Each structure stands twice: as C-alpha cells, then as structure tokens.
Amino acid sequence: MSRKWVLVADKSKARIFTVADPRGALQDEAVLEHPEARDREQTLASDRPGRSFDSKGQGRHAMGSPVEPDRQETIRFAKQVADHVEHAHNAGHCDRLLLVAGPPLLGLLRGKLGAVSGLKISEIEKNLGQYDAVEIRKHLPERL
C-alpha cells in the first residue's frame, strides 16, 4: 500500500499530514517545532563579534560569521525535519512525499532529502504554514 505524506513547513514548524484518498482531506500525522528559529538575531548571537588585526598595519575590525544565526537555525530545523522523514521512510511509514514550503526552506529540505533513496518527492513552492488543514488542502492539487 502506498503511503503518501504531505509535509507543510515554515522556518520554525513542520506539519505532516497523511492522505488516505487522493481527493480526500488531510489527516494530522505529526508536528515538528523549532522555536529557536523564531528568536531574534540578538537572542541567537548575544555576544559581540570577535575582533581581529589586519595582516598589515595597525587596523582592527570585527569578524563576521559565515552564516547568520537565524539562517543557521533554519538549517538545523531542515536537518531535523529531513531526519524525521528519513526514519519514517526507512520504517515503511512513508514512500511518497509532497513537500510544501517557501523558497528558502524548500531548497534546504530538497538538499537534505535528496539523499533518501526510494522516496518519491514532489514539491510545491508556497508558504502555507499559517493555515489549517482544510485551507491547506484548497491550495494543493485536486488529486494527490
């Protein structure tokens, strides 16, 4: 039996739904949350950036981080979601996935889930995280 999941995610919350009937309603399966992604940058990086001397001369300057703290939290959450889906796939709970997310998170999830062999993934580039299951279903294709 084919087990299709619909994963609707934003940067701090992912909801997983199952679909019993291709034209039917979405049923709640799981919710994953990452509240740190909602924190302000000042909270995530409370320290001032480090300082460094120029290689020549007496100048000093602040050292920036390679990835902004809020982006780093989104990356961590994408990994958490991908790990959950991979474990479910390996346990036989999911073999098809409809991934619904906004562009930044969709790209991260695509990269993380690409390594899961045998999982058929389709995507919709929309940020529907704030809607309930009935409203989300209206934005999805008629047949899932």
PDB file of C-alpha atoms in Angstrom:
ATOM      1  CA  MET A   1       0.000   0.000   0.000  1.00  0.00           C
ATOM      2  CA  SER A   2       1.293   3.435  -0.928  1.00  0.00           C
ATOM      3  CA  ARG A   3       1.659   5.780   1.993  1.00  0.00           C
ATOM      4  CA  LYS A   4       1.748   9.430   0.960  1.00  0.00           C
ATOM      5  CA  TRP A   5       2.698  12.250   3.307  1.00  0.00           C
ATOM      6  CA  VAL A   6       2.131  15.956   2.816  1.00  0.00           C
ATOM      7  CA  LEU A   7       4.734  17.998   4.681  1.00  0.00           C
ATOM      8  CA  VAL A   8       3.881  21.690   5.141  1.00  0.00           C
ATOM      9  CA  ALA A   9       6.726  23.662   6.693  1.00  0.00           C
ATOM     10  CA  ASP A  10       7.950  27.124   7.501  1.00  0.00           C
ATOM     11  CA  LYS A  11      11.198  28.066   9.224  1.00  0.00           C
ATOM     12  CA  SER A  12      10.042  27.032  12.706  1.00  0.00           C
ATOM     13  CA  LYS A  13       7.228  24.482  12.316  1.00  0.00           C
ATOM     14  CA  ALA A  14       6.542  21.477  10.115  1.00  0.00           C
ATOM     15  CA  ARG A  15       3.239  19.654   9.976  1.00  0.00           C
ATOM     16  CA  ILE A  16       2.920  16.232   8.449  1.00  0.00           C
ATOM     17  CA  PHE A  17      -0.383  15.020   7.068  1.00  0.00           C
ATOM     18  CA  THR A  18      -1.437  11.710   5.561  1.00  0.00           C
ATOM     19  CA  VAL A  19      -3.830  11.307   2.663  1.00  0.00           C
ATOM     20  CA  ALA A  20      -5.984   8.167   2.574  1.00  0.00           C
ATOM     21  CA  ASP A  21      -7.946   9.123  -0.547  1.00  0.00           C
ATOM     22  CA  PRO A  22      -6.274  11.026  -3.454  1.00  0.00           C
ATOM     23  CA  ARG A  23      -9.136  13.553  -3.382  1.00  0.00           C
ATOM     24  CA  GLY A  24      -9.703  13.384   0.357  1.00  0.00           C
ATOM     25  CA  ALA A  25      -8.971  15.504   3.365  1.00  0.00           C
ATOM     26  CA  LEU A  26      -5.635  15.778   5.131  1.00  0.00           C
ATOM     27  CA  GLN A  27      -5.252  13.870   8.402  1.00  0.00           C
ATOM     28  CA  ASP A  28      -2.751  15.044  11.020  1.00  0.00           C
ATOM     29  CA  GLU A  29       0.235  12.730  11.440  1.00  0.00           C
ATOM     30  CA  ALA A  30       2.903  14.731  13.306  1.00  0.00           C
ATOM     31  CA  VAL A  31       4.109  18.220  14.212  1.00  0.00           C
ATOM     32  CA  LEU A  32       7.768  19.199  14.477  1.00  0.00           C
ATOM     33  CA  GLU A  33       8.676  22.527  16.034  1.00  0.00           C
ATOM     34  CA  HIS A  34      11.891  24.501  16.278  1.00  0.00           C
ATOM     35  CA  PRO A  35      11.129  27.611  18.380  1.00  0.00           C
ATOM     36  CA  GLU A  36      14.744  28.821  18.201  1.00  0.00           C
ATOM     37  CA  ALA A  37      14.139  29.770  14.555  1.00  0.00           C
ATOM     38  CA  ARG A  38      11.646  32.393  15.728  1.00  0.00           C
ATOM     39  CA  ASP A  39      14.136  34.043  18.088  1.00  0.00           C
ATOM     40  CA  ARG A  40      15.524  37.427  17.190  1.00  0.00           C
ATOM     41  CA  GLU A  41      19.103  37.597  15.986  1.00  0.00           C
ATOM     42  CA  GLN A  42      20.168  39.428  19.163  1.00  0.00           C
ATOM     43  CA  THR A  43      18.966  36.446  21.206  1.00  0.00           C
ATOM     44  CA  LEU A  44      20.698  33.881  18.998  1.00  0.00           C
ATOM     45  CA  ALA A  45      24.021  35.753  18.939  1.00  0.00           C
ATOM     46  CA  SER A  46      24.210  37.651  22.209  1.00  0.00           C
ATOM     47  CA  ASP A  47      27.975  38.115  22.048  1.00  0.00           C
ATOM     48  CA  ARG A  48      29.618  40.836  20.058  1.00  0.00           C
ATOM     49  CA  PRO A  49      31.572  39.606  17.048  1.00  0.00           C
ATOM     50  CA  GLY A  50      35.241  38.823  17.607  1.00  0.00           C
ATOM     51  CA  ARG A  51      37.915  41.340  16.650  1.00  0.00           C
ATOM     52  CA  SER A  52      40.959  40.792  14.502  1.00  0.00           C
ATOM     53  CA  PHE A  53      44.028  42.762  13.469  1.00  0.00           C
ATOM     54  CA  ASP A  54      44.714  43.454   9.822  1.00  0.00           C
ATOM     55  CA  SER A  55      47.508  41.361   8.353  1.00  0.00           C
ATOM     56  CA  LYS A  56      49.423  44.578   7.681  1.00  0.00           C
ATOM     57  CA  GLY A  57      49.243  47.755   9.660  1.00  0.00           C
ATOM     58  CA  GLN A  58      47.510  48.692  12.887  1.00  0.00           C
ATOM     59  CA  GLY A  59      43.868  48.291  11.787  1.00  0.00           C
ATOM     60  CA  ARG A  60      41.352  46.196  13.677  1.00  0.00           C
ATOM     61  CA  HIS A  61      37.964  45.049  12.528  1.00  0.00           C
ATOM     62  CA  ALA A  62      35.033  42.901  13.585  1.00  0.00           C
ATOM     63  CA  MET A  63      34.905  39.369  12.269  1.00  0.00           C
ATOM     64  CA  GLY A  64      31.592  38.345  10.747  1.00  0.00           C
ATOM     65  CA  SER A  65      30.146  34.872  10.925  1.00  0.00           C
ATOM     66  CA  PRO A  66      29.924  32.865   7.680  1.00  0.00           C
ATOM     67  CA  VAL A  67      26.204  32.152   8.265  1.00  0.00           C
ATOM     68  CA  GLU A  68      23.741  34.438  10.011  1.00  0.00           C
ATOM     69  CA  PRO A  69      22.382  32.949  13.271  1.00  0.00           C
ATOM     70  CA  ASP A  70      18.738  32.860  12.133  1.00  0.00           C
ATOM     71  CA  ARG A  71      19.756  31.131   8.877  1.00  0.00           C
ATOM     72  CA  GLN A  72      21.762  28.604  10.908  1.00  0.00           C
ATOM     73  CA  GLU A  73      18.656  27.754  12.958  1.00  0.00           C
ATOM     74  CA  THR A  74      16.665  27.219   9.754  1.00  0.00           C
ATOM     75  CA  ILE A  75      19.410  24.867   8.516  1.00  0.00           C
ATOM     76  CA  ARG A  76      19.246  22.923  11.792  1.00  0.00           C
ATOM     77  CA  PHE A  77      15.465  22.652  11.523  1.00  0.00           C
ATOM     78  CA  ALA A  78      15.653  21.439   7.909  1.00  0.00           C
ATOM     79  CA  LYS A  79      18.008  18.679   9.070  1.00  0.00           C
ATOM     80  CA  GLN A  80      15.641  17.746  11.923  1.00  0.00           C
ATOM     81  CA  VAL A  81      12.694  17.503   9.506  1.00  0.00           C
ATOM     82  CA  ALA A  82      14.710  15.531   6.943  1.00  0.00           C
ATOM     83  CA  ASP A  83      15.885  13.090   9.622  1.00  0.00           C
ATOM     84  CA  HIS A  84      12.277  12.534  10.744  1.00  0.00           C
ATOM     85  CA  VAL A  85      11.115  11.850   7.186  1.00  0.00           C
ATOM     86  CA  GLU A  86      14.086   9.554   6.507  1.00  0.00           C
ATOM     87  CA  HIS A  87      13.390   7.489   9.650  1.00  0.00           C
ATOM     88  CA  ALA A  88       9.705   7.220   8.712  1.00  0.00           C
ATOM     89  CA  HIS A  89      10.604   6.170   5.171  1.00  0.00           C
ATOM     90  CA  ASN A  90      13.069   3.541   6.399  1.00  0.00           C
ATOM     91  CA  ALA A  91      10.405   2.203   8.792  1.00  0.00           C
ATOM     92  CA  GLY A  92       7.923   1.873   5.923  1.00  0.00           C
ATOM     93  CA  HIS A  93       5.573   4.661   7.034  1.00  0.00           C
ATOM     94  CA  CYS A  94       6.102   6.892   4.001  1.00  0.00           C
ATOM     95  CA  ASP A  95       7.108   6.205   0.412  1.00  0.00           C
ATOM     96  CA  ARG A  96       5.803   9.360  -1.306  1.00  0.00           C
ATOM     97  CA  LEU A  97       6.160  12.928  -0.053  1.00  0.00           C
ATOM     98  CA  LEU A  98       4.575  16.180  -1.173  1.00  0.00           C
ATOM     99  CA  LEU A  99       6.799  18.928   0.168  1.00  0.00           C
ATOM    100  CA  VAL A 100       5.151  22.356   0.617  1.00  0.00           C
ATOM    101  CA  ALA A 101       7.378  25.206   1.817  1.00  0.00           C
ATOM    102  CA  GLY A 102       8.604  28.686   0.976  1.00  0.00           C
ATOM    103  CA  PRO A 103      11.675  29.052  -1.266  1.00  0.00           C
ATOM    104  CA  PRO A 104      14.465  29.282   1.364  1.00  0.00           C
ATOM    105  CA  LEU A 105      13.323  26.270   3.385  1.00  0.00           C
ATOM    106  CA  LEU A 106      12.275  24.302   0.307  1.00  0.00           C
ATOM    107  CA  GLY A 107      15.812  24.490  -1.055  1.00  0.00           C
ATOM    108  CA  LEU A 108      17.297  23.314   2.233  1.00  0.00           C
ATOM    109  CA  LEU A 109      14.842  20.422   2.530  1.00  0.00           C
ATOM    110  CA  ARG A 110      15.404  19.451  -1.097  1.00  0.00           C
ATOM    111  CA  GLY A 111      19.125  19.195  -0.418  1.00  0.00           C
ATOM    112  CA  LYS A 112      18.692  17.182   2.773  1.00  0.00           C
ATOM    113  CA  LEU A 113      16.020  14.799   1.421  1.00  0.00           C
ATOM    114  CA  GLY A 114      17.763  14.187  -1.897  1.00  0.00           C
ATOM    115  CA  ALA A 115      19.908  11.502  -0.283  1.00  0.00           C
ATOM    116  CA  VAL A 116      16.928   9.393   0.841  1.00  0.00           C
ATOM    117  CA  SER A 117      16.810   6.578  -1.696  1.00  0.00           C
ATOM    118  CA  GLY A 118      13.464   5.253  -2.836  1.00  0.00           C
ATOM    119  CA  LEU A 119      11.461   8.212  -1.557  1.00  0.00           C
ATOM    120  CA  LYS A 120       9.417   9.864  -4.307  1.00  0.00           C
ATOM    121  CA  ILE A 121       9.270  13.613  -3.660  1.00  0.00           C
ATOM    122  CA  SER A 122       7.147  16.253  -5.337  1.00  0.00           C
ATOM    123  CA  GLU A 123       7.222  19.925  -4.376  1.00  0.00           C
ATOM    124  CA  ILE A 124       5.018  22.999  -4.171  1.00  0.00           C
ATOM    125  CA  GLU A 125       6.750  26.310  -3.552  1.00  0.00           C
ATOM    126  CA  LYS A 126       4.251  28.024  -1.229  1.00  0.00           C
ATOM    127  CA  ASN A 127       4.401  29.124   2.362  1.00  0.00           C
ATOM    128  CA  LEU A 128       1.194  27.638   3.822  1.00  0.00           C
ATOM    129  CA  GLY A 129       2.425  27.126   7.389  1.00  0.00           C
ATOM    130  CA  GLN A 130      -0.065  29.532   8.946  1.00  0.00           C
ATOM    131  CA  TYR A 131      -3.175  27.763   7.563  1.00  0.00           C
ATOM    132  CA  ASP A 132      -5.233  24.927   8.987  1.00  0.00           C
ATOM    133  CA  ALA A 133      -5.570  21.554   7.229  1.00  0.00           C
ATOM    134  CA  VAL A 134      -8.784  22.464   5.388  1.00  0.00           C
ATOM    135  CA  GLU A 135      -7.293  25.660   3.947  1.00  0.00           C
ATOM    136  CA  ILE A 136      -4.019  23.911   3.039  1.00  0.00           C
ATOM    137  CA  ARG A 137      -5.992  21.266   1.105  1.00  0.00           C
ATOM    138  CA  LYS A 138      -7.563  24.029  -1.027  1.00  0.00           C
ATOM    139  CA  HIS A 139      -4.078  25.098  -2.185  1.00  0.00           C
ATOM    140  CA  LEU A 140      -2.996  21.583  -3.173  1.00  0.00           C
ATOM    141  CA  PRO A 141      -3.728  19.737  -6.419  1.00  0.00           C
ATOM    142  CA  GLU A 142      -7.173  18.159  -6.613  1.00  0.00           C
ATOM    143  CA  ARG A 143      -5.642  14.657  -6.827  1.00  0.00           C
ATOM    144  CA  LEU A 144      -2.789  13.870  -4.502  1.00  0.00           C
TER     145      LEU A 144
END
